[in-house]
XYZ file of N, CA and C in Angstrom:
672
model
N -20.363 20.095 11.864
C -19.791 18.857 11.302
C -19.683 17.811 12.407
N -20.172 16.607 12.122
C -20.043 15.510 13.063
C -18.556 15.272 13.355
N -18.228 14.886 14.585
C -16.827 14.704 14.965
C -16.253 13.446 14.305
N -15.168 13.615 13.553
C -14.493 12.513 12.871
C -12.983 12.678 13.071
N -12.296 11.590 13.352
C -10.838 11.637 13.492
C -10.233 10.365 12.898
N -8.926 10.386 12.703
C -8.182 9.229 12.216
C -7.373 8.663 13.368
N -7.503 7.354 13.605
C -6.823 6.721 14.720
C -5.308 6.731 14.560
N -4.613 6.822 15.688
C -3.152 6.904 15.678
C -2.515 5.660 15.060
N -3.082 4.492 15.316
C -2.506 3.256 14.795
C -2.519 3.265 13.268
N -3.619 3.738 12.674
C -3.703 3.817 11.214
C -2.757 4.888 10.682
N -2.622 6.001 11.389
C -1.713 7.060 10.958
C -0.263 6.587 10.943
N 0.074 5.681 11.858
C 1.442 5.146 11.869
C 1.711 4.300 10.626
N 0.707 3.532 10.198
C 0.846 2.710 8.996
C 0.816 3.581 7.747
N -0.038 4.588 7.754
C -0.211 5.473 6.597
C -0.234 6.925 7.056
N 0.955 7.552 7.222
C 0.995 8.942 7.684
C 0.247 9.911 6.767
N 0.085 9.533 5.498
C -0.598 10.411 4.540
C -2.120 10.252 4.570
N -2.635 9.364 5.403
C -4.084 9.107 5.435
C -4.851 10.398 5.694
N -5.795 10.681 4.813
C -6.574 11.915 4.882
C -8.038 11.606 4.596
N -8.919 12.283 5.299
C -10.351 12.201 5.034
C -10.854 13.583 4.629
N -11.553 13.632 3.516
C -12.270 14.842 3.143
C -13.748 14.602 3.384
N -14.379 15.437 4.189
C -15.767 15.177 4.609
C -16.701 16.301 4.189
N -17.874 15.916 3.722
C -18.953 16.851 3.382
C -20.183 16.441 4.181
N -20.736 17.357 4.950
C -21.999 17.106 5.641
C -23.053 18.040 5.056
N -24.235 17.504 4.749
C -25.250 18.318 4.074
C -26.644 17.766 4.305
N -27.623 18.667 4.293
C -29.024 18.263 4.201
C -29.345 18.108 2.710
N -30.010 17.028 2.368
C -30.234 16.711 0.960
C -31.639 16.155 0.750
N -32.029 16.087 -0.514
C -33.241 15.385 -0.922
C -32.817 14.173 -1.738
N -33.137 12.972 -1.243
C -32.753 11.748 -1.937
C -33.879 11.340 -2.889
N -33.538 11.147 -4.157
C -34.530 10.780 -5.166
C -33.814 10.131 -6.345
N -34.573 9.738 -7.345
C -33.958 9.187 -8.552
C -33.116 10.253 -9.240
N -32.043 9.818 -9.855
C -31.137 10.770 -10.500
C -31.766 11.367 -11.757
N -31.463 12.638 -11.984
C -31.969 13.334 -13.166
C -31.213 12.892 -14.414
N -31.789 13.194 -15.571
C -31.123 12.895 -16.834
C -29.802 13.642 -16.949
N -29.757 14.875 -16.419
C -28.528 15.666 -16.492
C -27.406 15.022 -15.686
N -27.738 14.494 -14.515
C -26.722 13.815 -13.713
C -26.209 12.574 -14.434
N -27.130 11.814 -15.026
C -26.703 10.609 -15.755
C -25.877 10.960 -16.984
N -26.176 12.107 -17.582
C -25.385 12.537 -18.734
C -23.946 12.813 -18.302
N -23.770 13.429 -17.123
C -22.420 13.677 -16.594
C -21.703 12.365 -16.306
N -22.420 11.424 -15.701
C -21.820 10.133 -15.375
C -21.406 9.395 -16.649
N -22.294 9.356 -17.628
C -21.994 8.641 -18.871
C -20.821 9.269 -19.613
N -20.755 10.600 -19.587
C -19.640 11.289 -20.228
C -18.320 10.944 -19.538
N -18.352 10.891 -18.212
C -17.164 10.524 -17.444
C -16.744 9.090 -17.757
N -17.705 8.187 -17.821
C -17.412 6.786 -18.131
C -16.798 6.646 -19.518
N -17.320 7.378 -20.499
C -16.764 7.332 -21.852
C -15.314 7.802 -21.852
N -15.040 8.855 -21.062
C -13.677 9.359 -20.968
C -12.726 8.341 -20.367
N -13.174 7.671 -19.312
C -12.336 6.658 -18.667
C -12.018 5.516 -19.624
N -13.014 5.097 -20.394
C -12.807 3.971 -21.314
C -11.814 4.323 -22.427
N -11.705 5.593 -22.742
C -10.754 6.003 -23.779
C -9.375 6.319 -23.206
N -9.299 6.544 -21.897
C -8.040 6.981 -21.282
C -7.289 5.875 -20.548
N -8.005 4.871 -20.018
C -7.386 3.901 -19.116
C -7.572 2.485 -19.652
N -6.504 1.712 -19.617
C -6.604 0.286 -19.894
C -6.777 -0.445 -18.565
N -7.595 -1.465 -18.549
C -7.899 -2.138 -17.294
C -6.646 -2.719 -16.631
N -5.673 -3.123 -17.438
C -4.444 -3.687 -16.872
C -3.564 -2.628 -16.199
N -3.847 -1.348 -16.473
C -3.076 -0.264 -15.871
C -3.761 0.333 -14.638
N -4.953 -0.134 -14.351
C -5.763 0.484 -13.305
C -5.070 0.467 -11.941
N -4.482 -0.658 -11.579
C -3.862 -0.794 -10.258
C -2.647 0.097 -10.080
N -2.099 0.615 -11.171
C -0.905 1.455 -11.085
C -1.230 2.946 -11.010
N -2.511 3.319 -11.131
C -2.888 4.724 -10.965
C -2.565 5.153 -9.538
N -1.983 6.329 -9.367
C -1.379 6.735 -8.097
C -2.302 6.554 -6.897
N -3.508 7.079 -6.963
C -4.379 7.042 -5.781
C -4.836 5.628 -5.458
N -4.993 4.813 -6.484
C -5.354 3.409 -6.260
C -4.123 2.626 -5.795
N -2.987 2.901 -6.407
C -1.744 2.228 -6.025
C -1.416 2.496 -4.551
N -1.544 3.742 -4.114
C -1.237 4.082 -2.725
C -2.156 3.331 -1.759
N -3.429 3.229 -2.089
C -4.365 2.490 -1.250
C -4.034 1.011 -1.198
N -3.694 0.450 -2.343
C -3.332 -0.973 -2.389
C -2.094 -1.252 -1.541
N -1.128 -0.337 -1.555
C 0.081 -0.525 -0.751
C -0.237 -0.518 0.740
N -1.140 0.358 1.158
C -1.540 0.387 2.573
C -2.264 -0.906 2.944
N -3.129 -1.388 2.066
C -3.820 -2.654 2.335
C -2.814 -3.788 2.525
N -1.784 -3.812 1.693
C -0.756 -4.849 1.833
C -0.070 -4.740 3.192
N 0.247 -3.526 3.616
C 0.880 -3.316 4.920
C -0.020 -3.786 6.057
N -1.334 -3.645 5.878
C -2.297 -4.053 6.900
C -2.575 -5.560 6.867
N -2.115 -6.224 5.804
C -2.320 -7.663 5.705
C -3.529 -8.072 4.891
N -4.049 -7.142 4.086
C -5.179 -7.448 3.209
C -4.708 -7.609 1.766
N -5.264 -8.552 1.046
C -4.926 -8.746 -0.365
C -5.754 -7.752 -1.184
N -5.104 -6.753 -1.812
C -5.873 -5.692 -2.477
C -6.664 -6.139 -3.692
N -6.315 -7.296 -4.266
C -7.102 -7.786 -5.396
C -8.364 -8.513 -4.930
N -8.402 -8.872 -3.647
C -9.598 -9.497 -3.072
C -10.474 -8.464 -2.382
N -9.834 -7.532 -1.700
C -10.538 -6.436 -1.032
C -10.194 -5.151 -1.773
N -10.833 -4.964 -2.911
C -10.494 -3.813 -3.748
C -11.015 -2.510 -3.133
N -10.270 -1.430 -3.356
C -10.811 -0.108 -3.078
C -12.086 0.062 -3.893
N -13.061 0.742 -3.336
C -14.331 0.902 -4.059
C -14.138 1.668 -5.360
N -13.187 2.597 -5.395
C -12.928 3.340 -6.633
C -12.360 2.417 -7.707
N -11.453 1.530 -7.309
C -10.890 0.575 -8.266
C -11.975 -0.358 -8.793
N -12.803 -0.865 -7.892
C -13.874 -1.781 -8.299
C -14.862 -1.085 -9.240
N -15.191 0.173 -8.946
C -16.143 0.918 -9.768
C -15.578 1.181 -11.161
N -14.322 1.613 -11.218
C -13.718 1.903 -12.523
C -13.524 0.618 -13.319
N -13.153 -0.488 -12.667
C -13.057 -1.784 -13.355
C -14.385 -2.141 -14.000
N -15.455 -1.916 -13.268
C -16.788 -2.229 -13.785
C -17.072 -1.414 -15.050
N -16.715 -0.133 -15.008
C -16.923 0.727 -16.180
C -16.083 0.252 -17.354
N -14.803 -0.062 -17.104
C -13.909 -0.487 -18.182
C -14.322 -1.832 -18.773
N -15.027 -2.643 -17.971
C -15.534 -3.926 -18.454
C -16.849 -3.772 -19.215
N -17.339 -2.538 -19.319
C -18.565 -2.274 -20.059
C -19.841 -2.572 -19.298
N -19.740 -2.707 -17.983
C -20.907 -3.054 -17.172
C -21.675 -1.834 -16.678
N -21.085 -0.654 -16.819
C -21.772 0.561 -16.416
C -21.836 0.745 -14.912
N -22.616 1.745 -14.502
C -22.757 2.123 -13.096
C -24.168 1.784 -12.634
N -24.279 1.187 -11.463
C -25.603 0.861 -10.916
C -26.438 2.125 -10.734
N -27.750 2.011 -10.968
C -28.675 3.109 -10.704
C -29.329 2.866 -9.342
N -29.048 3.744 -8.381
C -29.581 3.604 -7.019
C -30.407 4.836 -6.655
N -29.725 5.947 -6.439
C -30.387 7.231 -6.182
C -29.359 8.339 -6.405
N -29.823 9.583 -6.340
C -28.949 10.703 -6.706
C -27.715 10.826 -5.812
N -27.833 10.533 -4.517
C -26.681 10.654 -3.629
C -25.637 9.592 -3.961
N -26.068 8.369 -4.166
C -25.135 7.300 -4.523
C -24.476 7.613 -5.866
N -25.247 8.141 -6.810
C -24.682 8.451 -8.112
C -23.693 9.622 -8.035
N -23.987 10.629 -7.212
C -23.041 11.733 -6.996
C -21.756 11.193 -6.376
N -21.906 10.346 -5.378
C -20.780 9.668 -4.735
C -19.927 8.972 -5.797
N -20.569 8.213 -6.679
C -19.845 7.454 -7.697
C -19.186 8.359 -8.739
N -19.858 9.447 -9.102
C -19.286 10.362 -10.091
C -18.003 10.994 -9.553
N -18.019 11.419 -8.296
C -16.799 11.998 -7.707
C -15.690 10.959 -7.679
N -16.032 9.726 -7.334
C -15.039 8.654 -7.269
C -14.463 8.346 -8.643
N -15.315 8.313 -9.667
C -14.844 8.061 -11.027
C -13.876 9.144 -11.489
N -14.182 10.382 -11.175
C -13.331 11.491 -11.607
C -12.036 11.568 -10.810
N -12.126 11.349 -9.497
C -10.975 11.570 -8.615
C -10.096 10.344 -8.429
N -10.663 9.150 -8.616
C -10.023 7.852 -8.323
C -9.925 7.587 -6.818
N -10.499 8.458 -5.979
C -10.539 8.215 -4.539
C -11.724 7.315 -4.188
N -11.567 6.392 -3.231
C -12.744 5.717 -2.672
C -13.589 6.742 -1.910
N -14.897 6.633 -2.031
C -15.789 7.583 -1.359
C -16.978 6.828 -0.791
N -17.386 7.203 0.412
C -18.568 6.609 1.033
C -19.523 7.686 1.509
N -20.824 7.426 1.383
C -21.849 8.358 1.852
C -22.729 7.661 2.877
N -23.050 8.384 3.971
C -23.683 7.748 5.122
C -24.825 8.602 5.676
N -25.816 7.913 6.203
C -26.982 8.536 6.813
C -26.628 9.004 8.218
N -26.591 10.318 8.409
C -26.227 10.894 9.707
C -27.131 10.380 10.827
N -28.421 10.175 10.529
C -29.372 9.770 11.560
C -29.018 8.433 12.194
N -28.255 7.598 11.476
C -27.893 6.276 11.987
C -26.452 6.193 12.482
N -25.831 7.363 12.674
C -24.471 7.409 13.191
C -24.466 8.014 14.594
N -23.451 7.629 15.368
C -23.374 8.041 16.770
C -21.975 8.584 17.045
N -21.868 9.912 17.069
C -20.591 10.606 17.249
C -19.945 10.235 18.597
N -18.608 10.200 18.651
C -17.640 10.535 17.600
C -17.368 9.354 16.665
N -16.857 9.679 15.479
C -16.493 8.681 14.480
C -14.972 8.650 14.341
N -14.423 7.456 14.206
C -12.983 7.315 14.007
C -12.718 6.392 12.824
N -11.689 6.729 12.044
C -11.192 5.819 11.011
C -10.053 5.027 11.637
N -10.281 3.741 11.840
C -9.333 2.902 12.579
C -9.066 1.627 11.784
N -8.198 0.772 12.315
C -7.926 -0.526 11.705
C -8.879 -1.555 12.302
N -9.587 -2.292 11.441
C -10.541 -3.288 11.909
C -9.865 -4.349 12.770
N -10.543 -4.738 13.830
C -9.989 -5.694 14.785
C -10.228 -7.141 14.350
N -9.494 -8.039 14.956
C -9.578 -9.462 14.641
C -11.014 -9.973 14.774
N -11.468 -10.658 13.745
C -12.797 -11.264 13.771
C -13.940 -10.322 13.453
N -13.669 -9.033 13.210
C -14.749 -8.083 12.937
C -15.320 -8.281 11.536
N -16.623 -8.096 11.420
C -17.307 -8.173 10.137
C -18.598 -7.379 10.220
N -19.158 -7.052 9.059
C -20.492 -6.452 9.020
C -21.187 -6.832 7.720
N -22.499 -6.625 7.711
C -23.311 -6.930 6.533
C -23.129 -5.817 5.520
N -22.553 -6.163 4.381
C -22.328 -5.181 3.344
C -23.602 -4.860 2.581
N -23.605 -3.716 1.903
C -24.760 -3.318 1.108
C -24.874 -4.239 -0.101
N -25.948 -5.005 -0.156
C -26.164 -5.938 -1.253
C -25.196 -7.100 -1.253
N -24.553 -7.340 -0.110
C -23.545 -8.396 -0.032
C -23.736 -9.207 1.243
N -22.953 -10.283 1.330
C -22.931 -11.070 2.555
C -22.059 -10.358 3.581
N -21.762 -11.058 4.686
C -20.886 -10.485 5.698
C -19.505 -10.212 5.109
N -18.964 -9.037 5.412
C -17.651 -8.642 4.926
C -16.660 -8.691 6.073
N -15.547 -9.352 5.848
C -14.480 -9.429 6.837
C -13.727 -8.105 6.836
N -13.879 -7.305 7.893
C -13.232 -5.989 7.951
C -11.999 -5.994 8.843
N -11.591 -7.174 9.272
C -10.352 -7.282 10.045
C -9.188 -6.731 9.213
N -8.428 -5.824 9.810
C -7.253 -5.215 9.176
C -7.574 -4.308 7.990
N -8.827 -3.944 7.808
C -9.183 -2.899 6.848
C -9.275 -1.558 7.580
N -9.022 -0.429 6.890
C -9.395 0.859 7.475
C -10.922 0.910 7.562
N -11.462 1.175 8.741
C -12.921 1.181 8.897
C -13.379 2.404 9.686
N -14.502 2.961 9.285
C -15.156 4.022 10.037
C -15.975 3.379 11.149
N -15.757 3.856 12.363
C -16.375 3.252 13.542
C -16.960 4.333 14.431
N -18.168 4.084 14.951
C -18.758 5.006 15.921
C -19.086 4.243 17.193
N -19.898 4.825 18.057
C -20.199 4.206 19.350
C -20.976 2.899 19.213
N -21.587 2.653 18.034
C -22.351 1.431 17.804
C -21.549 0.370 17.066
N -20.326 0.696 16.626
C -19.517 -0.263 15.883
C -19.113 0.279 14.528
N -18.559 -0.586 13.692
C -18.052 -0.175 12.380
C -19.176 -0.150 11.344
N -19.077 0.804 10.393
C -20.164 0.954 9.424
C -19.690 1.262 8.006
N -18.395 1.541 7.804
C -17.955 1.896 6.470
C -16.470 1.675 6.291
N -16.053 1.545 5.035
C -14.635 1.381 4.726
C -14.387 1.831 3.296
N -13.101 2.003 2.900
C -12.809 2.353 1.507
C -13.097 1.219 0.534
N -13.462 0.039 1.047
C -13.787 -1.098 0.188
C -15.286 -1.284 0.020
N -16.016 -1.339 1.117
C -17.463 -1.574 1.059
C -18.101 -1.118 2.359
N -19.306 -0.580 2.263
C -19.995 -0.056 3.442
C -21.043 -1.024 3.973
N -21.458 -0.786 5.215
C -22.469 -1.633 5.834
C -23.872 -1.112 5.520
N -24.861 -1.931 5.810
C -26.246 -1.530 5.565
C -26.744 -0.491 6.566
N -26.096 -0.429 7.736
C -26.648 0.412 8.814
C -26.830 1.872 8.418
N -25.844 2.446 7.754
C -25.905 3.872 7.434
C -26.078 4.126 5.936
N -26.622 3.129 5.218
C -26.775 3.269 3.770
C -27.778 4.376 3.417
N -27.642 4.900 2.199
C -28.483 6.004 1.747
C -29.757 5.472 1.105
N -30.890 5.752 1.743
C -32.204 5.368 1.236
C -33.059 6.619 1.046
N -34.232 6.471 0.475
C -35.033 7.644 0.103
C -35.542 8.455 1.296
N -35.507 7.886 2.505
C -35.984 8.630 3.669
C -34.881 9.428 4.360
N -33.672 9.378 3.820
C -32.535 10.089 4.419
C -32.630 11.571 4.086
N -32.350 12.437 5.066
C -32.360 13.872 4.786
C -31.075 14.595 5.171
N -30.138 13.886 5.821
C -28.831 14.490 6.115
C -27.750 13.425 5.965
N -26.674 13.795 5.281
C -25.621 12.819 4.985
C -24.253 13.358 5.394
N -23.308 12.436 5.546
C -21.893 12.795 5.536
C -21.236 11.944 4.456
N -20.476 12.599 3.601
C -19.763 11.933 2.510
C -18.276 12.010 2.828
N -17.585 10.877 2.745
C -16.170 10.821 3.099
C -15.319 10.417 1.902
N -14.338 11.260 1.583
C -13.326 10.943 0.585
C -12.138 10.338 1.329
N -11.759 9.110 0.954
C -10.620 8.440 1.583
C -9.386 8.638 0.703
N -8.389 9.357 1.202
C -7.144 9.534 0.462
C -5.992 8.891 1.217
N -5.292 7.981 0.537
C -4.067 7.379 1.075
C -2.849 8.142 0.583
N -3.102 9.253 -0.111
C -2.042 10.000 -0.802
C -1.902 11.425 -0.289
N -2.387 11.701 0.916
C -2.296 13.045 1.454
C -3.437 13.938 1.010
N -3.237 15.244 1.176
C -4.306 16.225 0.971
C -4.441 16.702 -0.476
N -3.496 16.329 -1.346
C -3.489 16.851 -2.711
C -4.826 16.598 -3.415
N -5.449 17.666 -3.867
C -6.706 17.642 -4.633
C -7.943 17.271 -3.804
N -7.788 16.967 -2.515
C -8.958 16.593 -1.717
C -9.933 17.763 -1.638
N -9.423 18.964 -1.384
C -10.325 20.111 -1.275
C -11.028 20.384 -2.599
N -10.319 20.180 -3.709
C -10.931 20.376 -5.034
C -12.166 19.482 -5.188
N -12.045 18.223 -4.752
C -13.165 17.304 -4.911
C -14.247 17.504 -3.853
N -13.873 18.079 -2.717
C -14.897 18.486 -1.751
C -15.770 19.582 -2.359
N -15.142 20.543 -3.015
C -15.903 21.632 -3.634
C -16.741 21.119 -4.804
N -16.196 20.176 -5.555
C -16.954 19.553 -6.640
C -18.162 18.814 -6.084
N -17.967 18.084 -4.981
C -19.075 17.390 -4.329
C -20.145 18.353 -3.842
N -19.713 19.457 -3.270
C -20.654 20.489 -2.813
C -21.497 21.001 -3.971
N -20.856 21.273 -5.097
C -21.579 21.761 -6.274
C -22.578 20.718 -6.778
N -22.175 19.459 -6.814
C -23.080 18.406 -7.281
C -24.272 18.240 -6.350
N -24.034 18.301 -5.045
C -25.133 18.179 -4.086
C -26.118 19.338 -4.224
N -25.600 20.535 -4.438
C -26.482 21.690 -4.635
C -27.275 21.552 -5.933
N -26.625 21.063 -6.974
C -27.245 21.006 -8.303
C -28.247 19.864 -8.426
N -27.921 18.713 -7.841
C -28.707 17.509 -8.113
C -29.410 16.907 -6.892
N -29.192 17.484 -5.688
C -29.810 16.903 -4.484
C -30.348 17.970 -3.542
N -30.560 19.194 -4.070
C -31.089 20.282 -3.252
C -30.260 20.445 -1.970
N -28.943 20.333 -2.100
C -28.059 20.392 -0.941
C -28.132 21.724 -0.208
N -28.271 21.656 1.116
C -28.367 22.843 1.972
C -27.450 22.658 3.181
N -27.101 23.781 3.810
C -26.301 23.766 5.050
C -25.071 22.871 4.893
N -24.355 23.068 3.789
C -23.236 22.187 3.455
C -21.964 22.651 4.155
N -21.346 21.726 4.866
C -20.064 21.970 5.524
C -19.027 21.008 4.960
N -17.782 21.465 4.853
C -16.692 20.594 4.422
C -15.537 20.686 5.407
N -14.773 19.603 5.484
C -13.633 19.572 6.407
C -12.628 18.536 5.920
N -11.329 18.852 6.060
C -10.266 17.916 5.754
C -9.639 17.470 7.067
N -9.514 16.160 7.236
C -9.013 15.577 8.476
C -7.787 14.728 8.160
N -6.708 14.951 8.863
C -5.490 14.179 8.657
C -4.420 14.609 9.626
N -3.266 14.039 9.501
C -2.202 14.305 10.458
C -1.738 15.766 10.397
N -1.931 16.402 9.239
C -1.545 17.805 9.087
C -2.747 18.739 9.027
N -3.936 18.199 9.328
C -5.153 19.031 9.294
C -6.123 18.546 10.338
N -6.935 19.473 10.861
C -7.991 19.077 11.794
C -9.150 20.045 11.704
C-alpha cells in the first residue's frame, strides 16, 4: 500500500477524519451492462428515499459540511462530491458515463454517502498526506477550470496537491491506460462502516474491473 497519512493540523480540526484506502491492479474499460444496472437500481432507490431538501442533513454529508465551515469554506459552493453526485441523481440528471473505475467509485459513493476519489498510482509520488490546502493553492479540476483548494482537505504528494473530497485534479485522473489505482473513502464521521465499504469496493473491483492484488487500509487518529 502506498504510504498515506492524515496531517496533524487537519486532525485537530476534525479528530474523526478517516481515510479508507483500496489499492489494486485493474483493467479500465467501458462499464458493463450489469454494473450500470446496479447503478441505476441504486439511483432509483435514492430518488424514492431522499428529498433533495434533506440531503444536507444526512449524517455523513452533514459532518463534512461542518468541517468545511470550520475550515472557512462555504459547503454549498464547495460541495462534497457525494452530495453533488446525489443532488444530480435527485434532479433527474443521472450519472456521467466515464469508465468502469469511475462508475465503481460513484456507486460506492451513492450507497455510502461518503466522498470518494480514485487515482492513478503511476502519477503519484509517495508519501501522500491529507492536509489543509494552503493560501492561494489551486489546481485544474477534471472537466473544470482551476479549483481554489485553499482551506479544503486535500491529498498532497511530493509533486503537490491532486485530490480532495470536493473535486480531483487532472494529474491522477483515471484514463484507459491506467493499470493500478488507489481509491480513497473520505469519512468526516470516524471509522463507522468504512471497512464495510472497503470490502464492497474490493468486490466491485474484482467483479467489474478484473481487480487483482487488492489491498485495503483504514487511516485515522485511531488507526494506522
